Protein backbone atom coordinates (compact mmCIF):
# COMPACT_ATOMS: atom_id res chain seq x y z
CA UNK A 1 0.00 0.00 0.00
CA UNK A 2 1.97 2.94 -1.39
CA UNK A 3 0.29 5.65 0.69
CA UNK A 4 1.16 3.80 3.91
CA UNK A 5 4.79 3.29 2.83
CA UNK A 6 5.12 7.04 2.21
CA UNK A 7 3.69 7.88 5.63
CA UNK A 8 6.10 5.45 7.28
CA UNK A 9 9.05 6.93 5.36
CA UNK A 10 8.03 10.53 6.10
CA UNK A 11 6.86 10.21 9.72
CA UNK A 12 8.17 6.92 11.10
CA UNK A 13 10.83 7.13 13.80
CA UNK A 14 13.28 4.26 14.05
CA UNK A 15 13.65 3.69 17.80
CA UNK A 16 16.06 0.77 17.35
CA UNK A 17 16.79 -1.78 14.63
CA UNK A 18 13.68 -3.63 15.85
CA UNK A 19 11.15 -0.96 16.89
CA UNK A 20 9.38 1.57 14.68
CA UNK A 21 7.37 4.46 16.14
CA UNK A 22 4.43 5.66 14.05
CA UNK A 23 2.57 7.63 16.66
CA UNK A 24 1.66 10.54 14.36
CA UNK A 25 -0.93 8.47 12.45
CA UNK A 26 -1.49 5.07 14.11
CA UNK A 27 -0.28 4.54 17.68
CA UNK A 28 -1.11 7.81 19.45
CA UNK A 29 -2.48 10.48 17.10
CA UNK A 30 -4.70 8.70 14.56
CA UNK A 31 -5.29 9.80 10.96
CA UNK A 32 -8.92 8.91 10.21
CA UNK A 33 -8.55 9.26 6.43
CA UNK A 34 -5.58 6.91 6.37
CA UNK A 35 -7.46 4.50 8.69
CA UNK A 36 -10.39 4.64 6.28
CA UNK A 37 -8.14 3.68 3.35
CA UNK A 38 -6.54 0.91 5.42
CA UNK A 39 -9.99 -0.42 6.30
CA UNK A 40 -11.02 -0.27 2.64
CA UNK A 41 -7.92 -2.23 1.62
CA UNK A 42 -8.55 -4.99 4.21
CA UNK A 43 -12.24 -5.06 3.23
CA UNK A 44 -11.27 -5.47 -0.45
CA UNK A 45 -8.75 -8.25 0.31
CA UNK A 46 -11.15 -10.24 2.52
CA UNK A 47 -14.37 -9.44 0.61
CA UNK A 48 -14.95 -13.04 -0.47
CA UNK A 49 -14.26 -14.67 2.89
CA UNK A 50 -17.77 -14.13 4.33
CA UNK A 51 -16.36 -12.44 7.42
CA UNK A 52 -18.99 -12.03 10.17
CA UNK A 53 -16.84 -10.30 12.83
CA UNK A 54 -13.50 -8.57 13.25
CA UNK A 55 -11.32 -9.38 16.26
CA UNK A 56 -8.48 -7.13 17.44
CA UNK A 57 -6.85 -6.09 20.72
CA UNK A 58 -6.78 -2.82 22.58
CA UNK A 59 -5.67 -0.25 21.96
CA UNK A 60 -3.82 0.31 18.68
CA UNK A 61 -5.66 -2.39 16.74
CA UNK A 62 -9.02 -0.72 17.27
CA UNK A 63 -8.75 2.10 14.70
CA UNK A 64 -7.88 -0.06 11.66
CA UNK A 65 -10.24 -2.83 12.86
CA UNK A 66 -13.15 -0.42 13.27
CA UNK A 67 -12.71 0.98 9.76
CA UNK A 68 -12.53 -2.53 8.32
CA UNK A 69 -15.70 -3.46 10.22
CA UNK A 70 -17.45 -0.34 8.94
CA UNK A 71 -16.63 -1.20 5.33
CA UNK A 72 -17.44 -4.92 5.69
CA UNK A 73 -20.56 -3.98 7.72
CA UNK A 74 -19.70 -6.34 10.60
CA UNK A 75 -19.14 -5.87 14.36
CA UNK A 76 -15.68 -5.32 15.81
CA UNK A 77 -14.58 -7.03 19.03
CA UNK A 78 -11.45 -5.92 20.84
CA UNK A 79 -9.72 -8.18 23.34
CA UNK A 80 -9.29 -6.41 26.67
CA UNK A 81 -6.07 -6.56 28.61
CA UNK A 82 -7.78 -6.56 32.03
CA UNK A 83 -10.89 -8.33 33.23
CA UNK A 84 -13.54 -5.60 33.55
CA UNK A 85 -15.76 -5.74 36.64
CA UNK A 86 -18.80 -5.77 34.31
CA UNK A 87 -17.69 -9.02 32.67
CA UNK A 88 -19.63 -11.41 34.86
CA UNK A 89 -20.27 -14.24 32.39
CA UNK A 90 -17.77 -16.56 30.70
CA UNK A 91 -14.73 -15.28 28.89
CA UNK A 92 -11.75 -16.61 26.96
CA UNK A 93 -8.33 -15.69 28.21
CA UNK A 94 -4.93 -16.02 26.51
CA UNK A 95 -1.52 -15.00 27.84
CA UNK A 96 0.80 -13.31 25.38
CA UNK A 97 4.26 -11.87 25.73
CA UNK A 98 4.22 -8.22 24.68
CA UNK A 99 7.13 -7.42 22.44
CA UNK A 100 7.19 -3.67 23.01
CA UNK A 101 6.50 -3.82 26.75
CA UNK A 102 8.63 -6.93 27.42
CA UNK A 103 6.00 -8.36 29.77
CA UNK A 104 3.22 -10.94 29.71
CA UNK A 105 -0.28 -9.55 29.23
CA UNK A 106 -3.69 -11.19 29.19
CA UNK A 107 -6.17 -11.04 26.31
CA UNK A 108 -9.78 -11.31 27.47
CA UNK A 109 -12.79 -11.83 25.18
CA UNK A 110 -16.37 -12.50 26.35
CA UNK A 111 -17.53 -15.94 25.18
CA UNK A 112 -20.88 -14.68 23.99
CA UNK A 113 -19.39 -12.62 21.14
CA UNK A 114 -17.78 -15.59 19.36
CA UNK A 115 -19.87 -18.52 18.14
CA UNK A 116 -19.22 -21.53 15.87
CA UNK A 117 -21.37 -19.77 13.24
CA UNK A 118 -18.84 -16.89 13.02
CA UNK A 119 -16.03 -16.33 10.53
CA UNK A 120 -13.46 -14.07 12.14
CA UNK A 121 -10.96 -11.69 10.59
CA UNK A 122 -8.17 -10.75 13.02
CA UNK A 123 -6.69 -7.27 12.55
CA UNK A 124 -3.64 -5.81 14.29
CA UNK A 125 -1.40 -2.78 13.87
CA UNK A 126 2.02 -4.52 13.96
CA UNK A 127 3.21 -8.08 13.49
CA UNK A 128 6.55 -8.83 15.18
CA UNK A 129 6.96 -12.20 16.91
CA UNK A 130 3.34 -13.15 16.35
CA UNK A 131 2.42 -13.44 20.04
CA UNK A 132 -0.68 -11.23 19.86
CA UNK A 133 -1.88 -13.05 16.75
CA UNK A 134 -1.23 -16.42 18.42
CA UNK A 135 -3.29 -15.43 21.46
CA UNK A 136 -6.17 -14.21 19.29
CA UNK A 137 -6.12 -17.31 17.02
CA UNK A 138 -6.16 -19.53 20.14
CA UNK A 139 -9.29 -17.75 21.35
CA UNK A 140 -10.97 -18.11 17.93
CA UNK A 141 -10.13 -21.84 17.84
CA UNK A 142 -11.50 -22.40 21.35
CA UNK A 143 -14.76 -20.65 20.42
CA UNK A 144 -15.36 -22.99 17.47
CA UNK A 145 -15.53 -20.03 15.04
CA UNK A 146 -13.74 -20.15 11.68
CA UNK A 147 -10.77 -17.92 10.94
CA UNK A 148 -10.78 -16.00 7.64
CA UNK A 149 -7.24 -14.74 8.17
CA UNK A 150 -5.09 -12.10 9.80
CA UNK A 151 -4.79 -8.56 8.48
CA UNK A 152 -1.74 -6.62 9.62
CA UNK A 153 -1.04 -2.94 8.97
CA UNK A 154 2.77 -3.17 9.36
CA UNK A 155 4.63 -6.48 9.35
CA UNK A 156 8.25 -6.48 10.41
CA UNK A 157 9.32 -9.27 8.08
CA UNK A 158 12.72 -9.64 9.78
CA UNK A 159 10.97 -10.94 12.90
CA UNK A 160 9.53 -14.46 12.95
CA UNK A 161 5.77 -13.89 13.52
CA UNK A 162 4.68 -13.81 9.86
CA UNK A 163 6.57 -16.99 8.96
CA UNK A 164 5.31 -18.85 12.05
CA UNK A 165 1.68 -18.00 11.30
CA UNK A 166 1.97 -18.80 7.56
CA UNK A 167 3.67 -22.15 8.41
CA UNK A 168 0.50 -22.98 10.35
CA UNK A 169 -1.42 -22.53 7.08
CA UNK A 170 -2.99 -19.24 8.18
CA UNK A 171 -3.60 -16.45 5.70
CA UNK A 172 -1.63 -13.37 6.78
CA UNK A 173 -2.18 -10.23 4.69
CA UNK A 174 0.12 -7.34 5.56
CA UNK A 175 -0.36 -3.93 3.98
CA UNK A 176 3.37 -3.23 4.16
CA UNK A 177 6.26 -5.51 5.04
CA UNK A 178 9.49 -4.06 6.42
CA UNK A 179 12.70 -5.88 5.59
CA UNK A 180 15.09 -3.72 7.60
CA UNK A 181 14.93 -0.88 10.12
CA UNK A 182 17.99 1.35 10.47
CA UNK A 183 18.60 4.98 11.51
CA UNK A 184 19.66 5.71 7.91
CA UNK A 185 16.51 4.26 6.38
CA UNK A 186 13.59 1.88 6.34
CA UNK A 187 13.57 -0.83 3.67
CA UNK A 188 10.40 -2.55 2.51
CA UNK A 189 10.07 -6.04 1.08
CA UNK A 190 9.52 -5.58 -2.68
CA UNK A 191 6.09 -6.88 -3.67
P1 LIG B 1 3.90 -9.53 18.40
O1 LIG B 1 2.83 -10.00 19.32
O2 LIG B 1 3.66 -9.91 16.94
O3 LIG B 1 5.28 -9.92 18.85
O4 LIG B 1 3.88 -7.95 18.46
C1 LIG B 1 2.75 -7.28 18.02
C2 LIG B 1 2.30 -6.25 18.99
O5 LIG B 1 3.39 -5.54 19.58
C3 LIG B 1 1.45 -5.24 18.26
O6 LIG B 1 0.13 -5.34 18.74
C4 LIG B 1 2.05 -3.89 18.59
O7 LIG B 1 1.21 -3.20 19.48
C5 LIG B 1 3.36 -4.17 19.27
N1 LIG B 1 4.53 -3.91 18.40
C6 LIG B 1 5.42 -4.83 17.95
N2 LIG B 1 6.41 -4.25 17.28
C7 LIG B 1 6.16 -2.93 17.28
C8 LIG B 1 6.85 -1.79 16.72
O8 LIG B 1 7.91 -1.86 16.07
N3 LIG B 1 6.27 -0.57 16.93
C9 LIG B 1 5.10 -0.42 17.61
N4 LIG B 1 4.62 0.82 17.74
N5 LIG B 1 4.43 -1.47 18.16
C10 LIG B 1 4.95 -2.71 17.99
GROMACS .gro file of C-alpha atoms and ligand atoms in nm:
model
  215
    1UNK     CA    1   0.000   0.000   0.000
    2UNK     CA    2   0.197   0.294  -0.139
    3UNK     CA    3   0.029   0.565   0.069
    4UNK     CA    4   0.116   0.380   0.391
    5UNK     CA    5   0.479   0.329   0.283
    6UNK     CA    6   0.512   0.704   0.221
    7UNK     CA    7   0.369   0.788   0.563
    8UNK     CA    8   0.610   0.545   0.728
    9UNK     CA    9   0.905   0.693   0.536
   10UNK     CA   10   0.803   1.053   0.610
   11UNK     CA   11   0.686   1.021   0.972
   12UNK     CA   12   0.817   0.692   1.110
   13UNK     CA   13   1.083   0.713   1.380
   14UNK     CA   14   1.328   0.426   1.405
   15UNK     CA   15   1.365   0.369   1.780
   16UNK     CA   16   1.606   0.077   1.735
   17UNK     CA   17   1.679  -0.178   1.463
   18UNK     CA   18   1.368  -0.363   1.585
   19UNK     CA   19   1.115  -0.096   1.689
   20UNK     CA   20   0.938   0.157   1.468
   21UNK     CA   21   0.737   0.446   1.614
   22UNK     CA   22   0.443   0.566   1.405
   23UNK     CA   23   0.257   0.763   1.666
   24UNK     CA   24   0.166   1.054   1.436
   25UNK     CA   25  -0.093   0.847   1.245
   26UNK     CA   26  -0.149   0.507   1.411
   27UNK     CA   27  -0.028   0.454   1.768
   28UNK     CA   28  -0.111   0.781   1.945
   29UNK     CA   29  -0.248   1.048   1.710
   30UNK     CA   30  -0.470   0.870   1.456
   31UNK     CA   31  -0.529   0.980   1.096
   32UNK     CA   32  -0.892   0.891   1.021
   33UNK     CA   33  -0.855   0.926   0.643
   34UNK     CA   34  -0.558   0.691   0.637
   35UNK     CA   35  -0.746   0.450   0.869
   36UNK     CA   36  -1.039   0.464   0.628
   37UNK     CA   37  -0.814   0.368   0.335
   38UNK     CA   38  -0.654   0.091   0.542
   39UNK     CA   39  -0.999  -0.042   0.630
   40UNK     CA   40  -1.102  -0.027   0.264
   41UNK     CA   41  -0.792  -0.223   0.162
   42UNK     CA   42  -0.855  -0.499   0.421
   43UNK     CA   43  -1.224  -0.506   0.323
   44UNK     CA   44  -1.127  -0.547  -0.045
   45UNK     CA   45  -0.875  -0.825   0.031
   46UNK     CA   46  -1.115  -1.024   0.252
   47UNK     CA   47  -1.437  -0.944   0.061
   48UNK     CA   48  -1.495  -1.304  -0.047
   49UNK     CA   49  -1.426  -1.467   0.289
   50UNK     CA   50  -1.777  -1.413   0.433
   51UNK     CA   51  -1.636  -1.244   0.742
   52UNK     CA   52  -1.899  -1.203   1.017
   53UNK     CA   53  -1.684  -1.030   1.283
   54UNK     CA   54  -1.350  -0.857   1.325
   55UNK     CA   55  -1.132  -0.938   1.626
   56UNK     CA   56  -0.848  -0.713   1.744
   57UNK     CA   57  -0.685  -0.609   2.072
   58UNK     CA   58  -0.678  -0.282   2.258
   59UNK     CA   59  -0.567  -0.025   2.196
   60UNK     CA   60  -0.382   0.031   1.868
   61UNK     CA   61  -0.566  -0.239   1.674
   62UNK     CA   62  -0.902  -0.072   1.727
   63UNK     CA   63  -0.875   0.210   1.470
   64UNK     CA   64  -0.788  -0.006   1.166
   65UNK     CA   65  -1.024  -0.283   1.286
   66UNK     CA   66  -1.315  -0.042   1.327
   67UNK     CA   67  -1.271   0.098   0.976
   68UNK     CA   68  -1.253  -0.253   0.832
   69UNK     CA   69  -1.570  -0.346   1.022
   70UNK     CA   70  -1.745  -0.034   0.894
   71UNK     CA   71  -1.663  -0.120   0.533
   72UNK     CA   72  -1.744  -0.492   0.569
   73UNK     CA   73  -2.056  -0.398   0.772
   74UNK     CA   74  -1.970  -0.634   1.060
   75UNK     CA   75  -1.914  -0.587   1.436
   76UNK     CA   76  -1.568  -0.532   1.581
   77UNK     CA   77  -1.458  -0.703   1.903
   78UNK     CA   78  -1.145  -0.592   2.084
   79UNK     CA   79  -0.972  -0.818   2.334
   80UNK     CA   80  -0.929  -0.641   2.667
   81UNK     CA   81  -0.607  -0.656   2.861
   82UNK     CA   82  -0.778  -0.656   3.203
   83UNK     CA   83  -1.089  -0.833   3.323
   84UNK     CA   84  -1.354  -0.560   3.355
   85UNK     CA   85  -1.576  -0.574   3.664
   86UNK     CA   86  -1.880  -0.577   3.431
   87UNK     CA   87  -1.769  -0.902   3.267
   88UNK     CA   88  -1.963  -1.141   3.486
   89UNK     CA   89  -2.027  -1.424   3.239
   90UNK     CA   90  -1.777  -1.656   3.070
   91UNK     CA   91  -1.473  -1.528   2.889
   92UNK     CA   92  -1.175  -1.661   2.696
   93UNK     CA   93  -0.833  -1.569   2.821
   94UNK     CA   94  -0.493  -1.602   2.651
   95UNK     CA   95  -0.152  -1.500   2.784
   96UNK     CA   96   0.080  -1.331   2.538
   97UNK     CA   97   0.426  -1.187   2.573
   98UNK     CA   98   0.422  -0.822   2.468
   99UNK     CA   99   0.713  -0.742   2.244
  100UNK     CA  100   0.719  -0.367   2.301
  101UNK     CA  101   0.650  -0.382   2.675
  102UNK     CA  102   0.863  -0.693   2.742
  103UNK     CA  103   0.600  -0.836   2.977
  104UNK     CA  104   0.322  -1.094   2.971
  105UNK     CA  105  -0.028  -0.955   2.923
  106UNK     CA  106  -0.369  -1.119   2.919
  107UNK     CA  107  -0.617  -1.104   2.631
  108UNK     CA  108  -0.978  -1.131   2.747
  109UNK     CA  109  -1.279  -1.183   2.518
  110UNK     CA  110  -1.637  -1.250   2.635
  111UNK     CA  111  -1.753  -1.594   2.518
  112UNK     CA  112  -2.088  -1.468   2.399
  113UNK     CA  113  -1.939  -1.262   2.114
  114UNK     CA  114  -1.778  -1.559   1.936
  115UNK     CA  115  -1.987  -1.852   1.814
  116UNK     CA  116  -1.922  -2.153   1.587
  117UNK     CA  117  -2.137  -1.977   1.324
  118UNK     CA  118  -1.884  -1.689   1.302
  119UNK     CA  119  -1.603  -1.633   1.053
  120UNK     CA  120  -1.346  -1.407   1.214
  121UNK     CA  121  -1.096  -1.169   1.059
  122UNK     CA  122  -0.817  -1.075   1.302
  123UNK     CA  123  -0.669  -0.727   1.255
  124UNK     CA  124  -0.364  -0.581   1.429
  125UNK     CA  125  -0.140  -0.278   1.387
  126UNK     CA  126   0.202  -0.452   1.396
  127UNK     CA  127   0.321  -0.808   1.349
  128UNK     CA  128   0.655  -0.883   1.518
  129UNK     CA  129   0.696  -1.220   1.691
  130UNK     CA  130   0.334  -1.315   1.635
  131UNK     CA  131   0.242  -1.344   2.004
  132UNK     CA  132  -0.068  -1.123   1.986
  133UNK     CA  133  -0.188  -1.305   1.675
  134UNK     CA  134  -0.123  -1.642   1.842
  135UNK     CA  135  -0.329  -1.543   2.146
  136UNK     CA  136  -0.617  -1.421   1.929
  137UNK     CA  137  -0.612  -1.731   1.702
  138UNK     CA  138  -0.616  -1.953   2.014
  139UNK     CA  139  -0.929  -1.775   2.135
  140UNK     CA  140  -1.097  -1.811   1.793
  141UNK     CA  141  -1.013  -2.184   1.784
  142UNK     CA  142  -1.150  -2.240   2.135
  143UNK     CA  143  -1.476  -2.065   2.042
  144UNK     CA  144  -1.536  -2.299   1.747
  145UNK     CA  145  -1.553  -2.003   1.504
  146UNK     CA  146  -1.374  -2.015   1.168
  147UNK     CA  147  -1.077  -1.792   1.094
  148UNK     CA  148  -1.078  -1.600   0.764
  149UNK     CA  149  -0.724  -1.474   0.817
  150UNK     CA  150  -0.509  -1.210   0.980
  151UNK     CA  151  -0.479  -0.856   0.848
  152UNK     CA  152  -0.174  -0.662   0.962
  153UNK     CA  153  -0.104  -0.294   0.897
  154UNK     CA  154   0.277  -0.317   0.936
  155UNK     CA  155   0.463  -0.648   0.935
  156UNK     CA  156   0.825  -0.648   1.041
  157UNK     CA  157   0.932  -0.927   0.808
  158UNK     CA  158   1.272  -0.964   0.978
  159UNK     CA  159   1.097  -1.094   1.290
  160UNK     CA  160   0.953  -1.446   1.295
  161UNK     CA  161   0.577  -1.389   1.352
  162UNK     CA  162   0.468  -1.381   0.986
  163UNK     CA  163   0.657  -1.699   0.896
  164UNK     CA  164   0.531  -1.885   1.205
  165UNK     CA  165   0.168  -1.800   1.130
  166UNK     CA  166   0.197  -1.880   0.756
  167UNK     CA  167   0.367  -2.215   0.841
  168UNK     CA  168   0.050  -2.298   1.035
  169UNK     CA  169  -0.142  -2.253   0.708
  170UNK     CA  170  -0.299  -1.924   0.818
  171UNK     CA  171  -0.360  -1.645   0.570
  172UNK     CA  172  -0.163  -1.337   0.678
  173UNK     CA  173  -0.218  -1.023   0.469
  174UNK     CA  174   0.012  -0.734   0.556
  175UNK     CA  175  -0.036  -0.393   0.398
  176UNK     CA  176   0.337  -0.323   0.416
  177UNK     CA  177   0.626  -0.551   0.504
  178UNK     CA  178   0.949  -0.406   0.642
  179UNK     CA  179   1.270  -0.588   0.559
  180UNK     CA  180   1.509  -0.372   0.760
  181UNK     CA  181   1.493  -0.088   1.012
  182UNK     CA  182   1.799   0.135   1.047
  183UNK     CA  183   1.860   0.498   1.151
  184UNK     CA  184   1.966   0.571   0.791
  185UNK     CA  185   1.651   0.426   0.638
  186UNK     CA  186   1.359   0.188   0.634
  187UNK     CA  187   1.357  -0.083   0.367
  188UNK     CA  188   1.040  -0.255   0.251
  189UNK     CA  189   1.007  -0.604   0.108
  190UNK     CA  190   0.952  -0.558  -0.268
  191UNK     CA  191   0.609  -0.688  -0.367
  192LIG     P1  192   0.390  -0.953   1.840
  192LIG     O1  193   0.283  -1.000   1.932
  192LIG     O2  194   0.366  -0.991   1.694
  192LIG     O3  195   0.528  -0.992   1.885
  192LIG     O4  196   0.388  -0.795   1.846
  192LIG     C1  197   0.275  -0.728   1.802
  192LIG     C2  198   0.230  -0.625   1.899
  192LIG     O5  199   0.339  -0.554   1.958
  192LIG     C3  200   0.145  -0.524   1.826
  192LIG     O6  201   0.013  -0.534   1.874
  192LIG     C4  202   0.205  -0.389   1.859
  192LIG     O7  203   0.121  -0.320   1.948
  192LIG     C5  204   0.336  -0.417   1.927
  192LIG     N1  205   0.453  -0.391   1.840
  192LIG     C6  206   0.542  -0.483   1.795
  192LIG     N2  207   0.641  -0.425   1.728
  192LIG     C7  208   0.616  -0.293   1.728
  192LIG     C8  209   0.685  -0.179   1.672
  192LIG     O8  210   0.791  -0.186   1.607
  192LIG     N3  211   0.627  -0.057   1.693
  192LIG     C9  212   0.510  -0.042   1.761
  192LIG     N4  213   0.462   0.082   1.774
  192LIG     N5  214   0.443  -0.147   1.816
  192LIG    C10  215   0.495  -0.271   1.799
   0.00000   0.00000   0.00000
